[in-house]
Each structure stands twice: as C-alpha cells, then as structure tokens.
Amino acid sequence: MPPMHNAREILLALLAATALAAQAAPAATRTAAPASAASAAEAIDGFREVRLETFVPGARTPQRIILRPSGVQFDAELAALPRPQKAEYLQQALQLMHVSEPPRVQQAVLLRYGRGETLVAYIDEAAAQRLAREVKVGEKRRFYAFHVYNYSRGPALVVTSFGAAP
C-alpha cells in the first residue's frame, strides 16, 4: 500500500507541481508562483519516478481499488490533445480520501509510452489548458500526476503539471 498522505501534503505537492510548471514554462508565459509554493519546493521529491511500461501492467486490477493519492512522475508522448471526460468516480474517490481541495477535472489526455502502448489519464483543467497551448501531438514530456485508483486498464492518474522531458 502506498504511503499515507493527508490533504495538506497533497495540497503542498500540487503547489510544488505548479511551481515546477512555472519554472518549465517559457519566460514569456511565466506567472509568479504562489509564495507558499517556494516553501513546498521539497515536496517535488514526493513525485516518485515510474516507468509506465512496468507501472501500468502492475496497476491493472479486475476491480477498482481506491488508493491514497500519491505523486508520480513519468515521461510520455502526447498522443492526443485533452478531450472531455466524465470524472464522477474520480471525484468520489478523492472525496472518500478526504482531499479537501481536489483538482478540477473535466478532461482526459491520451499518452503514448513504451512500444506504442497508450494510457488515458485525467488532467487538471489548468494543466489541460496549458498543454493545449504549449505542446503538439507527438512531443515527449515529463508529466507529474497523482495516482488515485487502479482498475482493469491500469492506474487512474490525474496529471497536474508537465515539463520538458529529460
């Protein structure tokens, strides 16, 4: 079972992801990061690096299993721009985990990894808008997300930010 995170830790990680995204954005599109994000910079380390090639198959379960949200980072190619996505189950899972300020999710993004495998991931509205402006289909990026639950297709991830791929 992943380490337990309270709502404050999750919020700090979200703020850290926002700060990271601001650093990764071109200078002309940068906005000042919230003051509290600077103090949460060390929370970026809370996004453990995963390889989707092994992470996705290992997270496939016959039934949905809700987890304490944990931060992950991974490299993937944008296979399709954000599109509308129902997120009622995601919101229920976050509410069940007592996340006081869940991300706003109304879209999903298609990511390609490995040898052409794809993964549909939820995406926070602010990250979706920025992704649509800044990234073209086929470009590789480093994504920062929260792993919320597992199901038959693998991990349910909520992308909160992205940056340049290493």
PDB file of C-alpha atoms in Angstrom:
ATOM      1  CA  MET A   1       0.000   0.000   0.000  1.00  0.00           C
ATOM      2  CA  PRO A   2       1.402   3.473  -0.822  1.00  0.00           C
ATOM      3  CA  PRO A   3       2.394   5.831   1.990  1.00  0.00           C
ATOM      4  CA  MET A   4      -0.470   7.700   3.644  1.00  0.00           C
ATOM      5  CA  HIS A   5      -0.844  11.341   2.627  1.00  0.00           C
ATOM      6  CA  ASN A   6      -3.098  13.867   4.245  1.00  0.00           C
ATOM      7  CA  ALA A   7      -4.871  16.666   2.382  1.00  0.00           C
ATOM      8  CA  ARG A   8      -2.158  19.164   3.437  1.00  0.00           C
ATOM      9  CA  GLU A   9       0.622  17.018   1.891  1.00  0.00           C
ATOM     10  CA  ILE A  10      -1.381  16.613  -1.314  1.00  0.00           C
ATOM     11  CA  LEU A  11      -2.000  20.367  -1.493  1.00  0.00           C
ATOM     12  CA  LEU A  12       1.717  21.047  -0.930  1.00  0.00           C
ATOM     13  CA  ALA A  13       2.572  18.636  -3.730  1.00  0.00           C
ATOM     14  CA  LEU A  14       0.069  20.354  -6.036  1.00  0.00           C
ATOM     15  CA  LEU A  15       1.624  23.718  -5.201  1.00  0.00           C
ATOM     16  CA  ALA A  16       5.071  22.296  -5.865  1.00  0.00           C
ATOM     17  CA  ALA A  17       3.909  20.969  -9.238  1.00  0.00           C
ATOM     18  CA  THR A  18       2.567  24.433 -10.065  1.00  0.00           C
ATOM     19  CA  ALA A  19       5.918  25.960  -9.169  1.00  0.00           C
ATOM     20  CA  LEU A  20       7.719  23.356 -11.291  1.00  0.00           C
ATOM     21  CA  ALA A  21       5.400  24.085 -14.216  1.00  0.00           C
ATOM     22  CA  ALA A  22       6.086  27.800 -13.872  1.00  0.00           C
ATOM     23  CA  GLN A  23       9.830  27.112 -13.986  1.00  0.00           C
ATOM     24  CA  ALA A  24       9.436  24.882 -17.055  1.00  0.00           C
ATOM     25  CA  ALA A  25       7.263  27.384 -18.940  1.00  0.00           C
ATOM     26  CA  PRO A  26       8.871  29.766 -21.431  1.00  0.00           C
ATOM     27  CA  ALA A  27       9.746  33.116 -19.839  1.00  0.00           C
ATOM     28  CA  ALA A  28       7.009  34.943 -21.789  1.00  0.00           C
ATOM     29  CA  THR A  29       4.290  32.700 -20.288  1.00  0.00           C
ATOM     30  CA  ARG A  30       5.538  32.504 -16.706  1.00  0.00           C
ATOM     31  CA  THR A  31       3.487  33.866 -13.867  1.00  0.00           C
ATOM     32  CA  ALA A  32       4.651  34.343 -10.346  1.00  0.00           C
ATOM     33  CA  ALA A  33       4.357  31.166  -8.287  1.00  0.00           C
ATOM     34  CA  PRO A  34       2.425  31.441  -5.035  1.00  0.00           C
ATOM     35  CA  ALA A  35       4.649  32.321  -2.084  1.00  0.00           C
ATOM     36  CA  SER A  36       3.703  29.075  -0.355  1.00  0.00           C
ATOM     37  CA  ALA A  37       4.971  27.080  -3.362  1.00  0.00           C
ATOM     38  CA  ALA A  38       8.536  28.152  -2.630  1.00  0.00           C
ATOM     39  CA  SER A  39       8.351  26.657   0.870  1.00  0.00           C
ATOM     40  CA  ALA A  40       6.870  23.471  -0.630  1.00  0.00           C
ATOM     41  CA  ALA A  41       9.626  23.032  -3.227  1.00  0.00           C
ATOM     42  CA  GLU A  42      10.968  19.992  -1.407  1.00  0.00           C
ATOM     43  CA  ALA A  43       7.569  18.293  -1.947  1.00  0.00           C
ATOM     44  CA  ILE A  44       8.533  17.788  -5.602  1.00  0.00           C
ATOM     45  CA  ASP A  45      10.599  14.894  -4.308  1.00  0.00           C
ATOM     46  CA  GLY A  46       7.262  13.323  -3.325  1.00  0.00           C
ATOM     47  CA  PHE A  47       6.655  12.570  -7.017  1.00  0.00           C
ATOM     48  CA  ARG A  48       8.364   9.221  -7.364  1.00  0.00           C
ATOM     49  CA  GLU A  49       9.610   8.406 -10.830  1.00  0.00           C
ATOM     50  CA  VAL A  50       7.898   5.499 -12.573  1.00  0.00           C
ATOM     51  CA  ARG A  51       8.303   3.811 -15.957  1.00  0.00           C
ATOM     52  CA  LEU A  52       4.871   3.395 -17.487  1.00  0.00           C
ATOM     53  CA  GLU A  53       5.997   0.188 -19.220  1.00  0.00           C
ATOM     54  CA  THR A  54       6.119  -1.572 -15.853  1.00  0.00           C
ATOM     55  CA  PHE A  55       3.844   0.670 -13.766  1.00  0.00           C
ATOM     56  CA  VAL A  56       0.707   0.303 -15.927  1.00  0.00           C
ATOM     57  CA  PRO A  57       0.616  -3.527 -16.115  1.00  0.00           C
ATOM     58  CA  GLY A  58       1.344  -3.768 -12.391  1.00  0.00           C
ATOM     59  CA  ALA A  59      -1.592  -1.489 -11.585  1.00  0.00           C
ATOM     60  CA  ARG A  60      -4.201  -3.438 -13.576  1.00  0.00           C
ATOM     61  CA  THR A  61      -6.820  -4.930 -11.270  1.00  0.00           C
ATOM     62  CA  PRO A  62     -10.117  -6.666 -12.049  1.00  0.00           C
ATOM     63  CA  GLN A  63     -11.969  -4.289  -9.710  1.00  0.00           C
ATOM     64  CA  ARG A  64     -11.403  -0.640  -8.900  1.00  0.00           C
ATOM     65  CA  ILE A  65      -9.124  -0.198  -5.898  1.00  0.00           C
ATOM     66  CA  ILE A  66      -9.046   3.295  -4.398  1.00  0.00           C
ATOM     67  CA  LEU A  67      -5.664   4.396  -3.036  1.00  0.00           C
ATOM     68  CA  ARG A  68      -4.383   7.288  -1.003  1.00  0.00           C
ATOM     69  CA  PRO A  69      -3.299   9.674  -3.784  1.00  0.00           C
ATOM     70  CA  SER A  70       0.455   9.504  -4.320  1.00  0.00           C
ATOM     71  CA  GLY A  71       2.601  11.618  -6.622  1.00  0.00           C
ATOM     72  CA  VAL A  72       4.309  10.041  -9.623  1.00  0.00           C
ATOM     73  CA  GLN A  73       6.363  11.453 -12.474  1.00  0.00           C
ATOM     74  CA  PHE A  74       6.969   9.824 -15.818  1.00  0.00           C
ATOM     75  CA  ASP A  75       7.966  10.500 -19.410  1.00  0.00           C
ATOM     76  CA  ALA A  76       5.406  10.008 -22.173  1.00  0.00           C
ATOM     77  CA  GLU A  77       4.483  11.274 -25.604  1.00  0.00           C
ATOM     78  CA  LEU A  78       1.333  13.306 -26.103  1.00  0.00           C
ATOM     79  CA  ALA A  79      -0.804  11.075 -28.357  1.00  0.00           C
ATOM     80  CA  ALA A  80      -3.906  13.319 -28.399  1.00  0.00           C
ATOM     81  CA  LEU A  81      -4.870  16.709 -27.020  1.00  0.00           C
ATOM     82  CA  PRO A  82      -7.171  16.924 -23.973  1.00  0.00           C
ATOM     83  CA  ARG A  83     -10.785  15.955 -24.572  1.00  0.00           C
ATOM     84  CA  PRO A  84     -13.910  15.979 -22.366  1.00  0.00           C
ATOM     85  CA  GLN A  85     -14.003  13.177 -19.804  1.00  0.00           C
ATOM     86  CA  LYS A  86     -16.515  12.244 -17.122  1.00  0.00           C
ATOM     87  CA  ALA A  87     -14.853  12.334 -13.723  1.00  0.00           C
ATOM     88  CA  GLU A  88     -17.594  11.451 -11.219  1.00  0.00           C
ATOM     89  CA  TYR A  89     -15.842   8.310  -9.975  1.00  0.00           C
ATOM     90  CA  LEU A  90     -12.566  10.204  -9.602  1.00  0.00           C
ATOM     91  CA  GLN A  91     -14.299  12.921  -7.564  1.00  0.00           C
ATOM     92  CA  GLN A  92     -15.948  10.273  -5.359  1.00  0.00           C
ATOM     93  CA  ALA A  93     -12.586   8.596  -4.774  1.00  0.00           C
ATOM     94  CA  LEU A  94     -10.947  11.901  -3.827  1.00  0.00           C
ATOM     95  CA  GLN A  95     -13.857  12.731  -1.518  1.00  0.00           C
ATOM     96  CA  LEU A  96     -13.583   9.293   0.097  1.00  0.00           C
ATOM     97  CA  MET A  97      -9.902  10.027   0.758  1.00  0.00           C
ATOM     98  CA  HIS A  98     -10.902  13.363   2.340  1.00  0.00           C
ATOM     99  CA  VAL A  99      -8.985  15.500  -0.154  1.00  0.00           C
ATOM    100  CA  SER A 100     -10.248  18.943   0.826  1.00  0.00           C
ATOM    101  CA  GLU A 101      -9.294  20.751  -2.391  1.00  0.00           C
ATOM    102  CA  PRO A 102      -9.378  18.226  -5.228  1.00  0.00           C
ATOM    103  CA  PRO A 103      -8.137  19.213  -8.683  1.00  0.00           C
ATOM    104  CA  ARG A 104     -10.727  20.423 -11.209  1.00  0.00           C
ATOM    105  CA  VAL A 105     -11.010  17.631 -13.745  1.00  0.00           C
ATOM    106  CA  GLN A 106     -13.288  17.623 -16.777  1.00  0.00           C
ATOM    107  CA  GLN A 107     -10.870  16.319 -19.407  1.00  0.00           C
ATOM    108  CA  ALA A 108      -8.532  13.439 -20.158  1.00  0.00           C
ATOM    109  CA  VAL A 109      -5.390  13.183 -22.229  1.00  0.00           C
ATOM    110  CA  LEU A 110      -4.068  10.262 -24.268  1.00  0.00           C
ATOM    111  CA  LEU A 111      -0.412   9.440 -23.596  1.00  0.00           C
ATOM    112  CA  ARG A 112       1.856   7.065 -25.538  1.00  0.00           C
ATOM    113  CA  TYR A 113       4.707   5.182 -23.896  1.00  0.00           C
ATOM    114  CA  GLY A 114       6.907   2.151 -24.407  1.00  0.00           C
ATOM    115  CA  ARG A 115       6.362   0.382 -27.716  1.00  0.00           C
ATOM    116  CA  GLY A 116       3.219   2.239 -28.696  1.00  0.00           C
ATOM    117  CA  GLU A 117       1.056   1.448 -25.679  1.00  0.00           C
ATOM    118  CA  THR A 118      -1.375   4.192 -24.664  1.00  0.00           C
ATOM    119  CA  LEU A 119      -2.812   5.390 -21.388  1.00  0.00           C
ATOM    120  CA  VAL A 120      -5.763   7.703 -20.848  1.00  0.00           C
ATOM    121  CA  ALA A 121      -5.117   9.982 -17.866  1.00  0.00           C
ATOM    122  CA  TYR A 122      -7.322  12.568 -16.229  1.00  0.00           C
ATOM    123  CA  ILE A 123      -5.872  16.065 -16.449  1.00  0.00           C
ATOM    124  CA  ASP A 124      -6.393  19.106 -14.216  1.00  0.00           C
ATOM    125  CA  GLU A 125      -8.130  21.955 -16.086  1.00  0.00           C
ATOM    126  CA  ALA A 126      -5.232  24.418 -15.729  1.00  0.00           C
ATOM    127  CA  ALA A 127      -2.741  21.803 -16.930  1.00  0.00           C
ATOM    128  CA  ALA A 128      -5.066  20.878 -19.831  1.00  0.00           C
ATOM    129  CA  GLN A 129      -5.262  24.490 -20.994  1.00  0.00           C
ATOM    130  CA  ARG A 130      -1.501  24.918 -20.793  1.00  0.00           C
ATOM    131  CA  LEU A 131      -0.879  21.581 -22.540  1.00  0.00           C
ATOM    132  CA  ALA A 132      -3.192  22.530 -25.422  1.00  0.00           C
ATOM    133  CA  ARG A 133      -1.312  25.837 -25.838  1.00  0.00           C
ATOM    134  CA  GLU A 134       2.248  24.607 -25.490  1.00  0.00           C
ATOM    135  CA  VAL A 135       2.568  21.003 -26.647  1.00  0.00           C
ATOM    136  CA  LYS A 136       1.973  19.408 -30.018  1.00  0.00           C
ATOM    137  CA  VAL A 137       0.804  15.840 -30.534  1.00  0.00           C
ATOM    138  CA  GLY A 138       3.876  13.619 -30.836  1.00  0.00           C
ATOM    139  CA  GLU A 139       6.043  15.617 -28.410  1.00  0.00           C
ATOM    140  CA  LYS A 140       7.539  13.891 -25.381  1.00  0.00           C
ATOM    141  CA  ARG A 141       7.203  15.483 -21.936  1.00  0.00           C
ATOM    142  CA  ARG A 142       7.767  14.746 -18.249  1.00  0.00           C
ATOM    143  CA  PHE A 143       4.344  14.505 -16.570  1.00  0.00           C
ATOM    144  CA  TYR A 144       3.531  14.948 -12.879  1.00  0.00           C
ATOM    145  CA  ALA A 145       0.400  13.200 -11.667  1.00  0.00           C
ATOM    146  CA  PHE A 146      -1.416  11.716  -8.715  1.00  0.00           C
ATOM    147  CA  HIS A 147      -2.181   8.008  -8.694  1.00  0.00           C
ATOM    148  CA  VAL A 148      -5.709   7.791  -7.266  1.00  0.00           C
ATOM    149  CA  TYR A 149      -7.004   4.309  -8.036  1.00  0.00           C
ATOM    150  CA  ASN A 150      -6.329   1.141 -10.035  1.00  0.00           C
ATOM    151  CA  TYR A 151      -8.724  -0.576 -12.399  1.00  0.00           C
ATOM    152  CA  SER A 152      -8.729  -3.008 -15.327  1.00  0.00           C
ATOM    153  CA  ARG A 153      -6.873  -0.598 -17.627  1.00  0.00           C
ATOM    154  CA  GLY A 154      -4.181   0.255 -15.096  1.00  0.00           C
ATOM    155  CA  PRO A 155      -3.616   3.264 -12.873  1.00  0.00           C
ATOM    156  CA  ALA A 156      -6.058   6.174 -12.768  1.00  0.00           C
ATOM    157  CA  LEU A 157      -3.727   9.163 -12.894  1.00  0.00           C
ATOM    158  CA  VAL A 158      -4.556  12.861 -12.578  1.00  0.00           C
ATOM    159  CA  VAL A 159      -1.972  14.935 -14.448  1.00  0.00           C
ATOM    160  CA  THR A 160      -1.422  18.190 -12.580  1.00  0.00           C
ATOM    161  CA  SER A 161       1.618  19.506 -14.440  1.00  0.00           C
ATOM    162  CA  PHE A 162       4.266  18.763 -17.028  1.00  0.00           C
ATOM    163  CA  GLY A 163       7.697  19.951 -18.056  1.00  0.00           C
ATOM    164  CA  ALA A 164      10.404  19.247 -20.599  1.00  0.00           C
ATOM    165  CA  ALA A 165      11.399  15.615 -20.968  1.00  0.00           C
ATOM    166  CA  PRO A 166      14.937  14.905 -19.749  1.00  0.00           C
TER     167      PRO A 166
END
